[in-house]
Amino acid sequence: MARPRLTALVESLPAFVPFVGPEAQERARGRPFRARLGANESIFGPSPHAIAAMREAAEGNWMYADPESFDLRQAIARFHGVGIENIVIGEGIDGLLGLVVKLVVEPGSAVVTSNGAYPTFNFHVAGGAGRLERVAYRDDREDLDALADAAERTDARILYVCNPDNPMGSFWPAEALRQLIGRLPDGVLLCLDEAYCDTAPSAELLPIDVTNPGVLRFRTFSKAYGLAGARIGYAVGEAGLIRQFEKIRNHYGINRVGQIGALAALEDQEYLASAVARIARARDRIGEIALGSGLAPLPSAANFVTIDCGRDGAFARRVLDGLLQRDVFARMPSVAPLDRCIRISCGRDEDLAVFAQALPLALAAAG
Amino acid sequence: MARPRLTALVESLPAFVPFVGPEAQERARGRPFRARLGANESIFGPSPHAIAAMREAAEGNWMYADPESFDLRQAIARFHGVGIENIVIGEGIDGLLGLVVKLVVEPGSAVVTSNGAYPTFNFHVAGGAGRLERVAYRDDREDLDALADAAERTDARILYVCNPDNPMGSFWPAEALRQLIGRLPDGVLLCLDEAYCDTAPSAELLPIDVTNPGVLRFRTFSKAYGLAGARIGYAVGEAGLIRQFEKIRNHYGINRVGQIGALAALEDQEYLASAVARIARARDRIGEIALGSGLAPLPSAANFVTIDCGRDGAFARRVLDGLLQRDVFARMPSVAPLDRCIRISCGRDEDLAVFAQALPLALAAAG
């Protein structure tokens, strides 16, 4: 009846959960949210073709999915004009971030990110015994120069950059990233999390270059494609680096229905364009609602808008709590000075109407 | 353009894939299999209620699944008469095996398994820098005494036992496992992989005891429940140990449709019983087919039958190749003396008819 021995690392880790889900909040509240605007899902949903394909796939779910995800990888490779050997599929970008930490982080290795950037990445770095080096945002953007400096100074194994940025919505166009890549020290892997790139100005996206083994691009079907529940993300990179994932990934970890849905979603670029247009309109509407309450919406290239509440973190937290109490599921950045903001995901008119009604009341209650 | 630095461990790992999927073989062959009898899936499929639930869930796949998998864990907990805090969900048992290695294996820690047992477990141990200690099977069963001895001798962190056993189909009833648990040294974690337990004699299954932190039970919806594509496995154990998974698991790694399908499948025990009955009949039929060709089927408590081809590994390999050439997807154990056998998953009459036709031809061709 003795306890098993945990590793020293696991013993040292906090029982930290990066994001409490809206379902847990609903259970605690005892009632559902009326507007689900906190997880940057796409309420507009996936392509009807993807829904149809997933419905049709249900019956065949007695079969494991192809562990090589051949059809999906081939389609993604064609879409990006690269080879199938440049693509690896994971259980969302989250799953791939965990794997990339395992590939390159030794205990105590430095890993550079921005202070207030994606908590799930930090969670994986901690789980891989990496040492996080956090660089301050500058003007609500990831500070590429300071990040490169930190990567050099700390001899970092990974530099994490999210573009468009979550939680701020800001965006660096290709030229800025080219300069960043040009000045990266040898031996650092730039992990470019582009979960939100489908809603960014496409002409300004950094082109994919699979000849550079120092850069991995992370994409997902969870955001603009509207398939968060499918858990299908992918990384694009140099073939020799992509091949390394085979040594450690859960080869049978990808679910069949999600894989089939993602393929159908990718093949319906017309629907994606319409969803992106709806997201753009929703961004504008969120901005109007914020301005209507005297708050400042930040420019966003993502499927959410981050709103500056104009005071400190405690105030923004009270505004957020007021929204939650009024049945609006939303989130906010956790680190100062970003935490003066709340973050509202794009939604349909009816979702944003709930938000529009709740915001002034939440602001008034926040004092 | 410099390469990132991989960890010393990753550099040392072979580019080993535990199981090549049937789809890859079909691509190489240029034609599909006629009988899919190699991955111990359940061709009988999941409950019609599960299929209906998954079809209905497709439209809601724009939402992340509840990261706490509350509804499913609650249902599983009720089913086993334990608390929700005793259950953790993973991307199949495979995913959970990777996590448990991460929880307890330090670099160089000994991990005990049987020689020829589940390769994916070995893959995860290698990926966690564990040192595998392999114990020979005895009479085609995992040798519980020798495994306990090895665990003690090597001061092992994990002892892996698969019951019913894959790839041999053999089964240890409760009393044998009780004796094993009674003599385990302190500090070893018994990982009891019960992927195939739903087809074993239920009265002889070891009861679940969540007061013992030294034993984890692994279950899945991939086998008798007929949901291999859903990637939903779970572990049952002592609450303090289960809680440790929160520190390292991919909280948003579980797909929504699979989670909903698994819940519906669990709630239809009547269908499960009918599927188990069909599996039992298929086991008998596979046995008859083997005997009809002068081969000896081994007793099986799983959803497959392992057939002793009566000669050495090279011969069994030729028989397997003959089956593959005749469009029967099957597999075989990889390690002597188990590799004198081939392994045939249960299937419908029409699948087994293809096998029945192919086996004598494959045997003749094998010489």
XYZ file of C-alpha atoms in Angstrom:
734
model
C 0.000 0.000 0.000
C 3.035 2.275 -0.272
C 2.883 5.302 -2.545
C 4.798 5.157 -5.804
C 7.799 7.442 -5.987
C 7.106 10.493 -8.105
C 9.964 12.133 -9.937
C 11.638 15.044 -8.206
C 10.333 17.265 -10.997
C 6.719 16.169 -10.569
C 6.994 16.613 -6.801
C 8.121 20.186 -7.427
C 5.363 21.096 -9.879
C 2.348 23.031 -8.649
C -1.077 21.502 -9.259
C -1.665 24.251 -11.779
C -4.390 24.155 -14.405
C -3.743 26.668 -17.192
C -7.393 27.332 -17.994
C -10.493 26.454 -16.021
C -13.164 25.597 -18.558
C -16.515 27.355 -18.812
C -18.222 24.075 -17.926
C -16.545 24.040 -14.497
C -17.681 27.628 -13.957
C -21.195 26.704 -15.001
C -21.236 23.837 -12.539
C -20.037 26.180 -9.779
C -22.594 28.847 -10.723
C -25.398 26.383 -11.100
C -26.491 27.929 -14.394
C -25.179 28.083 -17.970
C -23.593 31.087 -19.618
C -25.718 32.890 -22.179
C -22.727 33.994 -24.272
C -19.632 31.815 -24.657
C -17.004 34.441 -25.482
C -13.999 33.363 -23.398
C -12.072 30.612 -25.182
C -11.615 32.103 -28.649
C -13.603 29.331 -30.221
C -15.482 30.109 -33.410
C -19.186 30.213 -32.617
C -19.720 30.463 -36.362
C -18.780 26.816 -36.453
C -16.900 24.821 -39.065
C -17.783 24.359 -42.710
C -21.078 22.503 -43.228
C -19.000 20.033 -45.245
C -16.896 19.379 -42.155
C -20.001 18.836 -40.050
C -21.377 16.440 -42.667
C -18.063 14.587 -42.859
C -17.906 14.214 -39.090
C -21.488 12.986 -38.908
C -20.716 10.445 -41.567
C -17.505 9.422 -39.792
C -19.269 8.578 -36.526
C -20.174 5.073 -37.647
C -16.576 4.284 -38.591
C -15.239 5.381 -35.221
C -14.635 1.737 -34.301
C -11.424 2.081 -36.343
C -8.271 3.784 -35.177
C -7.406 6.758 -37.327
C -4.459 6.349 -39.660
C -1.539 7.003 -37.265
C 0.335 8.726 -40.095
C -2.624 11.040 -40.763
C -1.625 10.670 -44.381
C -4.660 12.192 -46.078
C -4.784 15.191 -43.789
C -1.038 15.790 -43.872
C -1.019 15.512 -47.640
C -3.814 18.055 -47.932
C -2.093 20.430 -45.505
C 1.202 20.023 -47.333
C -0.454 20.867 -50.658
C -2.191 23.829 -49.079
C 1.146 25.266 -47.926
C 3.131 24.134 -50.945
C 5.443 21.954 -48.869
C 6.061 18.212 -48.591
C 4.137 15.798 -46.406
C 7.425 15.252 -44.544
C 7.203 18.856 -43.380
C 3.967 18.311 -41.435
C 3.221 16.683 -38.090
C -0.271 16.506 -36.588
C -0.907 16.839 -32.865
C -3.732 16.959 -30.345
C -4.086 20.673 -30.863
C -1.145 23.065 -30.782
C -1.086 22.401 -27.029
C -0.112 18.782 -27.618
C 2.621 19.786 -30.051
C 4.036 22.396 -27.675
C 4.422 19.682 -25.059
C 6.276 17.550 -27.567
C 8.576 20.297 -28.748
C 9.598 20.994 -25.157
C 10.405 17.310 -24.828
C 12.455 17.426 -28.032
C 14.755 20.294 -27.157
C 14.565 21.259 -23.480
C 17.060 19.734 -21.069
C 16.507 20.216 -17.337
C 17.344 23.828 -16.578
C 17.462 24.940 -20.211
C 16.304 28.482 -20.763
C 13.091 29.046 -22.688
C 12.082 32.550 -23.643
C 8.535 33.833 -23.843
C 6.665 37.058 -23.224
C 5.413 37.879 -19.755
C 1.696 37.251 -19.971
C 1.768 35.083 -23.090
C 0.165 31.655 -23.464
C 0.023 29.955 -20.033
C -0.287 26.471 -21.528
C 3.139 26.869 -23.135
C 4.565 27.812 -19.739
C 2.820 24.778 -18.241
C 4.589 22.499 -20.709
C 7.950 24.172 -20.120
C 7.558 23.631 -16.376
C 6.594 20.009 -17.039
C 9.778 19.652 -19.074
C 11.963 21.167 -16.336
C 12.771 24.185 -18.484
C 13.608 27.561 -16.977
C 11.263 30.272 -18.221
C 12.691 33.642 -19.100
C 9.861 36.174 -19.413
C 10.224 39.324 -21.479
C 7.898 42.273 -20.989
C 5.436 43.252 -23.699
C 6.042 46.619 -25.251
C 3.062 48.702 -26.301
C 0.868 45.603 -25.941
C 2.942 43.700 -28.469
C 5.514 41.010 -28.036
C 8.836 42.844 -28.036
C 10.745 41.000 -30.752
C 14.040 42.754 -30.161
C 13.970 42.140 -26.431
C 12.943 38.521 -27.027
C 15.892 37.967 -29.355
C 18.199 39.619 -26.827
C 16.899 37.345 -24.092
C 17.296 34.255 -26.266
C 20.894 35.207 -26.908
C 21.683 36.181 -23.335
C 20.214 33.008 -21.838
C 21.371 30.599 -24.571
C 17.729 29.612 -24.901
C 16.552 26.379 -26.443
C 13.165 27.791 -27.447
C 11.847 31.228 -28.224
C 8.059 31.286 -28.171
C 6.247 33.945 -30.175
C 2.493 34.000 -30.725
C 1.425 35.900 -33.827
C -1.255 37.229 -33.915
C -0.731 37.480 -30.221
C -2.942 35.942 -27.611
C -4.044 37.578 -25.306
C -3.469 41.017 -26.864
C -4.534 40.498 -30.483
C -1.545 42.403 -31.829
C 0.227 41.303 -35.014
C 3.716 41.477 -36.439
C 3.877 41.495 -40.231
C 6.353 39.392 -42.190
C 9.190 41.889 -42.274
C 9.413 42.184 -38.482
C 9.555 38.423 -38.137
C 12.134 38.166 -40.892
C 14.329 40.532 -38.955
C 13.777 38.520 -35.790
C 14.729 35.277 -37.522
C 17.763 36.944 -39.062
C 19.170 37.863 -35.691
C 18.360 34.710 -33.725
C 21.357 33.019 -32.159
C 22.285 29.537 -33.398
C 20.697 26.664 -31.606
C 17.478 28.330 -30.573
C 14.214 27.043 -31.990
C 11.678 29.735 -32.800
C 8.230 28.351 -32.065
C 5.841 30.566 -33.938
C 2.357 29.919 -32.612
C 0.045 31.016 -35.414
C -3.212 29.700 -34.010
C -4.856 32.980 -34.984
C -3.169 33.567 -38.350
C -6.254 32.766 -40.410
C -7.846 36.005 -39.257
C -4.725 38.127 -39.843
C -4.025 40.075 -43.060
C -2.945 37.190 -45.275
C -0.648 39.293 -47.441
C 1.331 40.252 -44.363
C 1.848 36.725 -43.035
C 5.421 35.481 -43.003
C 5.768 32.967 -45.858
C 6.559 29.441 -44.777
C 10.185 28.399 -45.302
C 10.781 24.731 -44.547
C 14.485 24.988 -45.358
C 15.115 26.679 -42.019
C 15.348 24.096 -39.206
C 15.357 26.875 -36.635
C 11.691 27.804 -37.083
C 8.551 25.782 -36.412
C 5.147 27.127 -37.383
C 2.127 25.985 -35.393
C -1.344 26.057 -36.894
C -4.706 24.781 -35.764
C -8.242 23.956 -36.790
C -9.496 25.196 -33.428
C -9.874 28.884 -34.210
C -11.106 30.300 -37.537
C -11.796 26.793 -38.866
C -14.254 26.326 -36.016
C -13.127 22.897 -34.817
C -11.803 23.450 -31.288
C -13.436 20.222 -30.103
C -11.660 18.193 -32.784
C -8.195 18.709 -31.253
C -6.294 18.901 -34.505
C -3.265 21.153 -34.689
C -0.158 20.841 -36.773
C 3.407 22.015 -37.048
C 5.157 22.904 -40.288
C 8.922 22.760 -40.428
C 12.108 21.363 -41.840
C 11.782 17.636 -42.526
C 14.636 16.534 -40.284
C 13.128 18.345 -37.336
C 9.585 17.185 -38.066
C 10.869 13.602 -38.172
C 12.036 13.903 -34.565
C 8.425 14.055 -33.381
C 8.040 10.426 -34.492
C 10.365 9.411 -31.663
C 8.123 10.734 -28.921
C 4.597 11.462 -30.119
C 1.550 9.381 -29.252
C 1.203 7.796 -32.695
C -2.389 6.741 -32.115
C -3.343 9.909 -30.246
C -5.323 11.613 -32.995
C -9.035 10.937 -33.088
C -10.632 9.768 -36.296
C -13.667 12.050 -36.495
C -11.586 15.146 -35.820
C -9.050 14.197 -38.463
C -11.775 13.691 -41.053
C -13.488 16.930 -40.055
C -10.266 18.915 -40.319
C -9.635 17.606 -43.826
C -13.103 18.645 -44.954
C -12.693 22.036 -43.285
C -9.375 22.646 -45.016
C -10.914 21.821 -48.359
C -13.650 24.419 -47.916
C -11.658 27.633 -48.137
C -14.727 29.469 -49.345
C -16.447 28.784 -46.044
C -13.291 29.785 -44.157
C -13.310 33.120 -45.977
C -16.933 33.685 -44.994
C -16.182 32.790 -41.374
C -13.218 35.159 -41.373
C -15.465 37.914 -42.730
C -17.976 37.275 -39.942
C -15.151 37.333 -37.410
C -13.979 40.688 -38.805
C -17.479 42.138 -38.468
C -17.718 40.788 -34.926
C -14.386 42.426 -34.061
C -15.795 45.743 -35.253
C -18.964 45.223 -33.237
C -17.010 44.374 -30.065
C -14.993 47.531 -30.631
C -18.185 49.597 -30.922
C -19.581 48.078 -27.756
C -16.367 48.873 -25.887
C -16.278 52.447 -27.179
C -19.926 52.825 -26.274
C -18.944 52.213 -22.671
C -15.959 54.525 -22.863
C -13.400 51.726 -23.085
C -10.626 51.348 -25.647
C -10.600 48.255 -27.868
C -7.088 47.265 -28.942
C -6.433 46.568 -32.616
C -6.850 42.828 -33.220
C -5.747 40.469 -35.961
C -7.250 37.507 -34.085
C -10.772 36.177 -33.463
C -11.133 38.177 -30.281
C -10.796 41.767 -29.146
C -8.864 42.784 -26.068
C -10.391 45.778 -24.355
C -8.441 48.196 -22.211
C -10.570 48.909 -19.143
C -8.429 51.979 -18.463
C -7.464 51.249 -14.887
C -5.555 48.537 -13.041
C -5.805 44.766 -12.916
C -8.103 44.753 -9.898
C -10.576 46.940 -11.745
C -10.502 44.824 -14.905
C -10.969 41.725 -12.744
C -14.099 43.302 -11.255
C -15.389 44.104 -14.738
C -14.760 40.525 -15.796
C -16.483 39.194 -12.688
C -19.432 41.416 -13.488
C -19.619 39.937 -16.970
C -19.409 36.391 -15.615
C -22.192 37.152 -13.141
C -24.266 38.409 -16.053
C -23.767 35.128 -17.884
C -21.018 36.236 -20.259
C -18.110 33.798 -20.328
C -14.968 35.857 -21.014
C -11.356 35.856 -19.873
C -8.588 38.367 -19.199
C -4.789 38.473 -19.291
C -3.236 37.449 -15.995
C -0.121 39.614 -15.855
C 0.357 43.374 -15.408
C 0.168 45.629 -17.320
C -1.837 43.436 -19.711
C -4.288 42.670 -16.949
C -5.870 46.088 -17.231
C -7.738 44.464 -20.135
C -10.506 41.950 -20.684
C -10.646 39.683 -23.722
C -13.837 39.049 -25.681
C -14.038 36.348 -28.346
C -15.907 37.054 -31.553
C -19.464 35.815 -31.658
C -22.756 36.084 -33.451
C -24.942 39.169 -33.137
C -27.014 37.488 -30.433
C -23.910 36.628 -28.386
C -22.560 40.144 -28.675
C -25.963 41.561 -27.756
C -25.693 39.736 -24.428
C -22.232 41.236 -23.980
C -23.441 44.711 -24.989
C -26.151 44.525 -22.370
C -23.857 43.202 -19.646
C -20.831 45.463 -20.125
C -22.262 48.779 -18.876
C -23.766 47.017 -15.863
C -20.492 45.250 -15.122
C -18.620 48.534 -15.427
C -21.021 50.320 -13.124
C -20.767 47.524 -10.569
C -16.959 47.603 -10.809
C -17.036 51.196 -9.663
C 19.626 28.454 -40.390
C 21.297 26.432 -37.658
C 19.586 23.311 -36.337
C 18.037 23.478 -32.898
C 19.767 21.396 -30.252
C 17.842 18.232 -29.489
C 18.124 16.740 -26.023
C 20.705 14.022 -25.539
C 17.854 11.604 -24.928
C 16.060 12.442 -28.158
C 19.327 12.166 -30.082
C 19.722 8.672 -28.669
C 16.205 7.462 -29.478
C 15.625 5.354 -32.568
C 13.057 6.573 -35.080
C 10.877 3.690 -33.993
C 7.156 3.486 -34.722
C 5.429 0.927 -32.478
C 2.740 -0.050 -34.992
C 2.538 0.680 -38.677
C -1.126 1.241 -39.433
C -3.116 -0.775 -41.963
C -3.615 2.392 -43.995
C 0.135 2.688 -44.606
C 0.203 -0.946 -45.710
C -2.736 -0.338 -48.010
C -0.956 2.615 -49.575
C 2.155 0.475 -50.095
C 0.126 -2.415 -51.516
C -1.981 -0.195 -53.692
C -5.182 -1.930 -52.624
C -7.346 -2.124 -49.505
C -7.556 -5.056 -47.126
C -10.726 -7.116 -47.322
C -10.634 -8.072 -43.643
C -9.342 -5.688 -40.966
C -8.322 -8.141 -38.249
C -5.002 -6.760 -37.050
C -5.539 -3.947 -34.551
C -8.018 -5.539 -32.117
C -10.620 -2.980 -32.964
C -14.256 -4.028 -32.638
C -15.732 -4.375 -36.100
C -19.090 -4.813 -34.387
C -18.885 -1.116 -33.708
C -20.077 0.921 -30.751
C -23.612 1.174 -29.400
C -26.060 2.752 -31.858
C -26.709 5.293 -29.113
C -23.025 6.213 -29.184
C -23.125 6.616 -32.957
C -26.229 8.791 -32.662
C -24.624 10.884 -29.923
C -21.472 11.413 -31.979
C -23.477 12.386 -35.062
C -25.395 14.873 -32.996
C -22.178 16.187 -31.436
C -20.574 17.036 -34.786
C -22.271 20.415 -35.023
C -21.046 21.424 -31.557
C -17.454 20.562 -32.362
C -16.621 24.276 -32.524
C -16.440 24.102 -28.717
C -13.560 22.695 -26.745
C -14.602 19.713 -24.690
C -14.858 20.244 -20.965
C -11.171 19.915 -19.927
C -12.279 18.226 -16.699
C -14.353 15.663 -18.647
C -16.765 15.980 -15.769
C -19.777 14.168 -17.202
C -17.746 11.249 -18.507
C -15.624 10.924 -15.366
C -18.726 11.071 -13.197
C -20.367 8.300 -15.219
C -17.226 6.160 -15.117
C -16.870 6.749 -11.377
C -20.465 5.659 -10.787
C -19.943 2.639 -13.001
C -16.989 1.498 -10.893
C -18.405 2.652 -7.585
C -15.556 5.080 -6.966
C -15.264 8.855 -6.757
C -14.744 11.223 -9.684
C -11.392 12.089 -8.082
C -10.291 8.519 -8.799
C -10.605 8.898 -12.578
C -8.412 10.575 -15.182
C -9.195 10.557 -18.903
C -6.491 10.323 -21.552
C -6.005 10.098 -25.303
C -6.376 6.326 -25.149
C -4.462 4.174 -22.703
C -1.399 5.001 -24.829
C -1.603 8.637 -23.840
C -1.950 7.770 -20.177
C 1.000 5.367 -20.289
C 3.143 8.206 -21.574
C 1.998 10.384 -18.699
C 2.556 7.763 -16.029
C 6.131 7.296 -17.226
C 6.581 11.033 -16.899
C 5.156 10.950 -13.380
C 7.397 8.288 -11.894
C 10.368 7.463 -14.126
C 13.645 9.268 -13.538
C 16.428 8.888 -16.116
C 17.777 5.375 -15.722
C 14.949 4.143 -13.485
C 14.116 0.488 -13.973
C 10.752 -0.371 -15.476
C 9.653 -3.989 -15.616
C 7.560 -5.536 -18.349
C 7.238 -8.872 -20.105
C 9.422 -9.646 -23.086
C 7.080 -9.317 -26.040
C 4.408 -7.264 -24.258
C 2.934 -3.993 -25.499
C 5.512 -2.167 -27.656
C 3.858 1.214 -27.186
C 4.518 1.015 -23.456
C 8.189 0.320 -24.195
C 8.187 3.265 -26.594
C 7.002 5.584 -23.833
C 9.538 4.185 -21.350
C 12.332 4.845 -23.851
C 10.959 8.355 -24.390
C 11.109 8.882 -20.631
C 14.697 7.640 -20.370
C 13.631 4.602 -18.357
C 15.604 1.355 -18.400
C 13.442 -1.564 -19.493
C 13.801 -4.853 -17.679
C 12.111 -7.588 -19.703
C 10.868 -10.788 -18.094
C 10.148 -13.883 -20.179
C 6.609 -15.143 -20.604
C 5.934 -18.526 -19.075
C 3.531 -20.886 -20.814
C 2.350 -17.949 -22.937
C 1.316 -15.976 -19.870
C 2.944 -13.079 -18.121
C 4.989 -14.653 -15.320
C 3.713 -12.774 -12.275
C 6.226 -14.259 -9.846
C 9.175 -13.504 -12.070
C 7.827 -9.999 -12.722
C 7.561 -9.304 -8.992
C 11.065 -10.679 -8.492
C 12.405 -8.418 -11.223
C 10.611 -5.402 -9.768
C 12.205 -6.070 -6.418
C 15.654 -6.854 -7.806
C 15.804 -3.750 -9.995
C 14.049 -1.384 -7.566
C 11.629 -0.687 -10.394
C 9.460 2.400 -10.595
C 6.803 0.697 -12.730
C 5.677 -2.875 -13.229
C 3.555 -3.215 -16.342
C 1.077 -6.082 -16.588
C -1.507 -6.439 -19.331
C -4.524 -8.522 -18.333
C -6.020 -10.075 -20.411
C -2.676 -10.134 -22.103
C -1.907 -8.657 -25.490
C -0.532 -10.291 -27.647
C -1.227 -13.738 -26.144
C -4.845 -13.450 -24.956
C -4.088 -15.166 -21.645
C -5.761 -14.056 -18.421
C -4.920 -14.039 -14.733
C -7.946 -14.187 -12.423
C -8.266 -11.977 -9.356
C -6.521 -14.248 -6.887
C -3.285 -14.377 -8.867
C -3.203 -10.588 -9.110
C -3.998 -10.248 -5.428
C -0.971 -12.364 -4.653
C 1.144 -10.272 -7.000
C 0.025 -7.038 -5.358
C 0.616 -8.538 -1.930
C 4.244 -9.203 -2.673
C 5.160 -6.058 -4.602
C 8.026 -4.086 -3.121
C 7.275 -0.615 -1.774
C 7.631 2.219 -4.238
C 6.755 0.355 -7.407
C 3.638 1.328 -9.305
C 1.721 -1.575 -10.796
C 0.256 -0.427 -14.093
C -2.468 -2.891 -14.886
C -3.440 -2.453 -18.522
C -6.956 -3.835 -18.748
C -7.775 -2.720 -22.262
C -9.272 -6.150 -22.907
C -11.018 -6.737 -19.578
C -14.523 -6.251 -20.947
C -14.245 -9.563 -22.795
C -12.775 -11.472 -19.813
C -14.865 -13.476 -17.317
C -16.283 -10.601 -15.276
C -16.575 -12.613 -12.068
C -12.857 -13.290 -12.186
C -11.734 -9.681 -12.669
C -9.754 -8.171 -9.826
C -12.081 -5.755 -7.989
C -11.010 -2.128 -8.104
C -9.449 -0.839 -4.890
C -8.767 2.882 -4.956
C -7.297 2.885 -1.470
C -4.071 1.370 -2.800
C -1.828 4.077 -4.328
C 0.474 1.391 -5.691
C -1.910 0.180 -8.401
C -3.298 1.990 -11.427
C -5.956 0.355 -13.588
C -6.127 1.339 -17.255
C -9.344 0.947 -19.227
C -10.428 2.012 -22.671
C -13.362 2.525 -25.010
C -11.223 1.309 -27.911
C -11.820 -2.417 -27.634
C -15.142 -4.050 -26.662
C -16.870 -0.652 -26.601
C -15.974 -0.260 -30.266
C -14.602 3.290 -30.170
C -10.913 2.971 -31.105
C -11.135 6.101 -33.253
C -12.452 8.155 -30.339
C -9.196 7.948 -28.349
C -10.741 7.800 -24.929
C -9.001 5.766 -22.263
C -8.950 6.248 -18.534
C -7.044 5.318 -15.423
C -8.643 4.438 -12.084
C -6.604 4.865 -8.933
C -6.039 6.441 -5.574
C -7.078 10.102 -5.582
C -3.681 11.499 -4.576
C -2.008 9.712 -7.451
C -4.723 10.571 -9.972
C -4.339 14.224 -8.985
C -0.705 14.148 -10.112
C -1.784 13.784 -13.741
C -3.191 17.322 -13.550
C 0.367 18.620 -13.326
C 1.431 17.261 -16.683
C -1.513 16.199 -18.830
C -2.690 18.082 -21.893
C -5.818 19.501 -20.274
C -7.461 20.303 -23.571
C -6.262 17.144 -25.317
C -9.514 15.193 -25.280
C -11.748 15.591 -28.292
C -15.369 16.510 -27.799
C -17.089 13.997 -30.081
C -15.131 11.078 -28.648
C -15.904 12.124 -25.101
C -19.618 12.320 -25.854
C -19.548 8.997 -27.699
C -17.765 7.258 -24.846
C -20.363 8.469 -22.360
C -23.204 7.137 -24.500
C -21.348 3.842 -25.000
C -20.821 3.428 -21.271
C -24.498 4.004 -20.618
C -25.507 1.231 -23.012
C -24.303 -1.833 -21.131
C -26.919 -3.945 -22.880
C -25.241 -3.265 -26.202
C -21.827 -3.950 -24.685
C -23.075 -7.335 -23.516
C -24.305 -8.141 -27.013
C -20.982 -7.061 -28.521
C -19.098 -9.192 -26.004
C -21.289 -12.164 -26.951
C -20.501 -11.605 -30.633
C -16.811 -11.354 -29.778
C -17.028 -14.661 -27.882
C -18.643 -16.347 -30.871
C -15.980 -14.894 -33.162
C -13.246 -16.243 -30.865
C -14.779 -19.695 -31.207
C -14.982 -19.323 -34.969
C -11.339 -18.216 -35.237
C -10.420 -21.255 -33.147
C -12.328 -23.549 -35.494
C -10.650 -22.032 -38.510
C -7.212 -22.505 -36.937
C -7.950 -26.106 -35.966
C -9.277 -26.730 -39.457
C -5.817 -25.904 -40.755
C -4.085 -27.986 -38.109
C -3.016 -25.001 -36.019
C -3.541 -24.521 -32.287
C -5.574 -21.516 -31.096
C -4.517 -20.303 -27.658
C -7.212 -19.701 -25.033
C -8.226 -16.041 -25.168
C -10.014 -13.708 -22.795
C -9.544 -10.802 -25.213
C -11.163 -9.716 -28.493
C -8.612 -11.614 -30.555
C -7.230 -15.122 -30.796
C -3.538 -15.865 -30.950
C -2.776 -18.904 -33.053
C 0.276 -21.069 -32.591
C 1.609 -21.821 -36.060
C 3.603 -24.702 -34.589
C 7.031 -23.760 -35.881
C 9.421 -20.845 -35.488
C 9.114 -17.109 -35.915
C 10.275 -17.146 -39.514
C 7.515 -19.574 -40.414
C 4.815 -17.584 -38.608
C 6.081 -14.458 -40.361
C 5.636 -16.208 -43.712
C 2.116 -17.230 -42.731
C 1.331 -13.658 -41.746
C 2.785 -12.347 -44.995
C 0.597 -14.829 -46.854
C -2.451 -13.488 -45.067
C -1.497 -9.892 -45.823
C -1.008 -10.753 -49.490
C -4.487 -12.287 -49.449
C -5.930 -9.035 -48.114
C -6.210 -10.027 -44.468
C -4.786 -7.386 -42.150
C -3.397 -9.234 -39.115
C -0.419 -8.925 -36.802
C 1.915 -11.180 -34.837
C 4.018 -11.006 -31.678
C 7.517 -9.737 -32.345
C 9.581 -11.639 -29.790
C 10.506 -15.352 -29.505
C 8.978 -17.686 -28.476
C 5.720 -15.735 -28.817
C 6.538 -15.047 -32.441
C 5.649 -18.594 -33.433
C 2.090 -17.219 -33.355
C -0.121 -14.945 -35.398
C -2.859 -12.820 -33.855
C -6.335 -12.507 -35.361
C -8.833 -9.939 -34.105
C -12.466 -10.892 -33.758
C -14.672 -9.937 -36.666
C -18.013 -10.522 -38.301
C -18.766 -13.751 -40.141
C -17.867 -12.126 -43.456
C -14.481 -10.946 -42.148
C -13.677 -14.356 -40.726
C -14.766 -15.998 -43.991
C -12.029 -14.032 -45.758
C -9.569 -15.244 -43.133
C -10.832 -18.843 -43.407
C -10.258 -18.759 -47.134
C -6.822 -17.168 -46.878
C -5.314 -19.197 -44.022
C -4.860 -22.570 -45.783
C -3.396 -20.803 -48.810
C -1.050 -18.766 -46.637
C 0.032 -21.912 -44.806
C 0.671 -23.781 -48.016
C 2.696 -20.883 -49.394
C 4.684 -20.676 -46.142
C 5.823 -24.237 -46.712
